[in-house]
CSV table of C-alpha atoms in Angstrom, one decimal:
chain,number,residue,atom,x,y,z
A,932,MET,CA,-1.8,-9.1,-7.5
A,933,ARG,CA,-0.7,-5.7,-6.3
A,934,SER,CA,-0.9,-3.9,-3.2
A,935,ILE,CA,-0.3,-2.0,-1.5
A,936,VAL,CA,1.2,-2.9,0.6
A,937,VAL,CA,3.3,-2.9,0.1
A,938,ILE,CA,0.0,-3.8,0.1
A,939,ALA,CA,-2.5,-1.8,-3.6
A,940,ALA,CA,-0.6,-2.7,-1.5
A,941,LEU,CA,-0.1,-2.2,0.3
A,942,VAL,CA,-2.1,-2.3,-0.2
A,943,GLY,CA,-3.8,-2.9,-1.4
A,944,LEU,CA,-2.2,-4.0,-2.2
A,945,ALA,CA,-2.1,-10.2,-3.2
A,946,ALA,CA,-2.1,-12.1,0.0
A,947,CYS,CA,-2.2,-8.9,2.1
A,948,GLN,CA,-4.6,-6.9,-0.2
A,949,PRO,CA,-7.9,-5.8,1.5
A,950,PRO,CA,-11.1,-6.7,-0.1
A,951,THR,CA,-11.7,-3.4,-1.7
A,952,GLN,CA,-8.2,-2.3,-2.6
A,953,PRO,CA,-8.0,-0.4,-5.9
A,954,THR,CA,-7.2,-2.7,-8.6
A,955,SER,CA,-3.8,-1.9,-10.3
A,956,THR,CA,-4.0,-1.3,-13.9
A,957,ASP,CA,-0.6,-2.8,-14.5
A,958,THR,CA,0.6,-6.4,-14.6
A,959,ALA,CA,3.0,-8.0,-12.1
A,960,PRO,CA,6.5,-8.7,-13.5
A,961,THR,CA,7.3,-12.3,-14.5
A,962,PRO,CA,10.2,-13.9,-12.5
A,963,GLU,CA,12.6,-13.3,-15.3
A,964,GLU,CA,11.8,-9.7,-15.8
A,965,PRO,CA,14.2,-7.0,-14.5
A,966,THR,CA,12.6,-4.8,-11.8
A,967,LEU,CA,13.2,-1.4,-10.2
A,968,PRO,CA,14.6,-1.5,-6.6
A,969,THR,CA,11.8,-2.0,-4.0
A,970,PRO,CA,11.3,1.0,-1.6
A,971,PHE,CA,11.9,-1.3,1.5
A,972,SER,CA,13.6,-4.6,2.2
A,973,ALA,CA,11.7,-7.4,4.0
A,974,ASP,CA,13.8,-6.6,7.1
A,975,GLU,CA,12.7,-2.9,7.1
A,976,ILE,CA,9.0,-3.9,6.9
A,977,ARG,CA,9.4,-6.4,9.5
A,978,ALA,CA,11.0,-3.8,11.8
A,979,GLY,CA,8.2,-1.3,11.0
A,980,TRP,CA,5.1,-3.3,11.1
A,981,THR,CA,5.0,-4.5,14.7
A,982,GLU,CA,1.9,-6.1,16.2
A,983,GLY,CA,-0.7,-3.5,17.0
A,984,LEU,CA,0.3,-1.1,14.0
A,985,GLN,CA,-2.9,0.4,12.6
A,986,LEU,CA,-3.4,2.3,9.3
A,987,THR,CA,-6.4,4.2,8.5
A,988,ILE,CA,-7.0,4.2,4.7
A,989,LEU,CA,-9.3,6.2,2.5
A,990,GLN,CA,-10.2,4.6,-0.8
A,991,THR,CA,-12.2,6.1,-3.6
A,992,SER,CA,-13.6,4.7,-6.7
A,993,PRO,CA,-16.6,5.5,-9.0
A,994,GLN,CA,-18.7,3.5,-6.4
A,995,GLY,CA,-17.8,6.1,-3.6
A,996,SER,CA,-15.4,6.4,-0.6
A,997,GLU,CA,-14.6,3.9,2.0
A,998,LYS,CA,-12.5,4.1,5.1
A,999,GLN,CA,-10.7,0.9,6.2
A,1000,ARG,CA,-8.5,0.1,9.2
A,1001,TRP,CA,-5.6,-2.2,8.6
A,1002,THR,CA,-4.3,-3.7,11.9
A,1003,VAL,CA,-1.2,-6.0,12.3
A,1004,VAL,CA,-2.8,-8.6,14.7
A,1005,GLU,CA,0.1,-11.1,14.7
A,1006,TRP,CA,3.7,-10.7,14.1
A,1007,SER,CA,6.6,-13.4,13.8
A,1008,GLU,CA,10.1,-13.3,12.3
A,1009,GLU,CA,8.5,-14.9,9.2
A,1010,GLY,CA,5.5,-12.7,8.5
A,1011,CYS,CA,2.4,-11.1,10.0
A,1012,ALA,CA,-1.4,-11.3,10.1
A,1013,ILE,CA,-3.2,-8.2,9.0
A,1014,GLU,CA,-6.9,-7.5,9.8
A,1015,TYR,CA,-8.7,-5.4,7.3
A,1016,ALA,CA,-11.9,-3.9,8.5
A,1017,VAL,CA,-14.2,-1.4,6.7
A,1018,LEU,CA,-15.2,1.5,9.0
A,1019,ASP,CA,-18.6,3.3,9.4
A,1020,ALA,CA,-18.8,7.1,9.4
A,1021,ASP,CA,-18.5,7.1,13.1
A,1022,GLY,CA,-15.3,5.0,12.9
A,1023,SER,CA,-17.0,1.7,14.1
A,1024,ILE,CA,-16.2,-1.6,12.2
A,1025,SER,CA,-18.9,-2.4,9.6
A,1026,GLY,CA,-19.3,-6.0,8.7
A,1027,GLU,CA,-17.0,-8.9,9.4
A,1028,PRO,CA,-13.1,-8.0,9.3
A,1029,MET,CA,-11.0,-10.2,7.1
A,1030,VAL,CA,-7.6,-11.4,8.2
A,1031,GLN,CA,-4.9,-12.5,5.9
A,1032,GLN,CA,-1.3,-13.8,6.5
A,1033,ALA,CA,1.7,-12.7,4.5
A,1034,THR,CA,5.5,-13.2,4.8
A,1035,TRP,CA,7.7,-10.2,4.9
A,1036,ASN,CA,9.1,-11.2,1.5
A,1037,GLU,CA,5.6,-11.2,0.0
A,1038,LEU,CA,4.9,-7.7,1.5
A,1039,ARG,CA,8.1,-6.5,-0.1
A,1040,ASP,CA,7.4,-8.2,-3.5
A,1041,HIS,CA,4.1,-6.2,-3.7
A,1042,ALA,CA,6.3,-3.2,-4.7
A,1043,LEU,CA,8.1,-5.1,-7.5
A,1044,PHE,CA,7.7,-3.1,-10.7
A,1045,PRO,CA,9.0,-4.1,-14.1
A,1046,SER,CA,11.8,-1.6,-15.1
A,1047,ASP,CA,10.8,-1.7,-18.8
A,1048,ARG,CA,7.4,-0.1,-18.0
A,1049,ALA,CA,7.8,1.6,-14.7
A,1050,THR,CA,9.9,4.7,-13.3
A,1051,ARG,CA,10.9,5.6,-9.7
A,1052,ILE,CA,11.7,9.2,-8.7
A,1053,GLU,CA,12.6,10.7,-5.4
A,1054,THR,CA,10.1,13.4,-4.4
A,1055,THR,CA,8.1,14.9,-1.6
A,1056,ARG,CA,4.4,14.5,-1.2
A,1057,GLU,CA,1.9,16.3,1.1
A,1058,THR,CA,-0.5,13.9,2.8
A,1059,PRO,CA,-3.2,14.1,5.5
A,1060,MET,CA,-0.3,13.1,7.9
A,1061,GLY,CA,2.1,15.9,6.8
A,1062,ALA,CA,4.8,16.1,4.1
A,1063,PHE,CA,7.0,13.2,3.5
A,1064,GLY,CA,10.1,12.5,1.4
A,1065,GLY,CA,9.9,9.3,-0.5
A,1066,TRP,CA,9.7,7.3,-3.8
A,1067,LEU,CA,7.0,7.7,-6.5
A,1068,TYR,CA,6.7,4.7,-8.8
A,1069,GLU,CA,4.7,5.0,-12.0
A,1070,THR,CA,3.7,1.9,-14.0
A,1071,THR,CA,2.0,1.6,-17.4
A,1072,ASP,CA,0.0,-1.4,-18.4
A,1073,PRO,CA,1.4,-2.6,-21.8
A,1074,VAL,CA,-2.1,-3.8,-22.8
A,1075,SER,CA,-4.6,-1.1,-21.6
A,1076,GLY,CA,-2.2,1.9,-21.3
A,1077,GLY,CA,-3.6,2.4,-17.8
A,1078,VAL,CA,-1.2,4.2,-15.3
A,1079,SER,CA,-0.7,3.5,-11.8
A,1080,ARG,CA,1.2,5.6,-9.3
A,1081,TYR,CA,2.5,4.6,-5.8
A,1082,PHE,CA,4.0,6.9,-3.3
A,1083,PHE,CA,6.2,5.2,-0.4
A,1084,ALA,CA,7.5,7.4,2.4
A,1085,HIS,CA,11.2,6.9,3.3
A,1086,ASP,CA,10.4,6.7,7.0
A,1087,LEU,CA,7.2,4.5,6.9
A,1088,ALA,CA,8.1,1.1,5.7
A,1089,GLY,CA,5.5,-1.0,4.2
A,1090,ALA,CA,2.3,0.1,2.4
A,1091,PRO,CA,2.2,3.1,0.1
A,1092,LEU,CA,1.0,6.4,1.5
A,1093,TRP,CA,-0.8,7.0,-1.7
A,1094,VAL,CA,-1.9,5.0,-4.9
A,1095,GLU,CA,-3.6,6.3,-7.9
A,1096,ASN,CA,-5.0,4.3,-10.8
A,1097,ALA,CA,-5.9,6.1,-14.1
A,1098,VAL,CA,-7.3,4.8,-17.3
A,1099,ASN,CA,-7.3,7.0,-20.4
A,1100,GLY,CA,-6.0,9.9,-18.3
A,1101,GLU,CA,-9.0,9.7,-16.0
A,1102,VAL,CA,-8.5,8.7,-12.3
A,1103,VAL,CA,-10.5,5.6,-11.6
A,1104,ALA,CA,-9.4,4.8,-8.0
A,1105,THR,CA,-7.3,6.1,-5.2
A,1106,MET,CA,-6.0,4.9,-1.9
A,1107,GLU,CA,-4.5,7.2,0.8
A,1108,GLN,CA,-3.2,6.6,4.3
A,1109,ILE,CA,-4.9,9.2,6.4
A,1110,ALA,CA,-3.7,8.1,9.9
A,1111,ARG,CA,-1.2,5.6,11.4
A,1112,SER,CA,-0.9,4.5,15.0
A,1113,ASP,CA,3.0,5.1,15.0
A,1114,LEU,CA,2.5,8.7,14.2
A,1115,GLN,CA,1.3,11.4,16.6
A,1116,ILE,CA,-0.6,14.0,14.4
A,1117,ASP,CA,-3.0,16.6,15.8
A,1118,GLY,CA,-6.3,16.9,14.1
A,1119,LEU,CA,-6.6,13.4,12.5
A,1120,ASP,CA,-9.7,11.2,13.3
């Protein structure tokens, strides 16, 4: 499964993938397939994903848009527990949040992309949280021809800031971080 997290990720981004994460159109690499370098090491994710970190995610699909809040509710040297909650229009939690455990290696491995059907370039992307330099990964599913794009900011270890899934050139799902508790950005909800 893909995240997005580095969790489609993250994430959806898999063990740490929220219940409504956009489904990646590409397939995960097999253990023997060569992969591109991951955007972050497990140690970098461990250092950046401290207990209490919150991400606000906007996901869109043909069914509509949905805001989610991902919160690191437990942290250890081995991994973390992430609570995934759907938010109402007023920002209140809707329904029952889901908590999933993941090791730091599992979170890192959500961003393993097979080198024979993926590319990685360094670029800058404008986001609701500002402009960030980072890596853009693009993968192609060998069966469907679907394309998935993942943008990871250099300074924000973990889940991609932006994910887009397209089939036959048409975008079918997106995921974007719109706020993070470790950033102070004026004007964000």
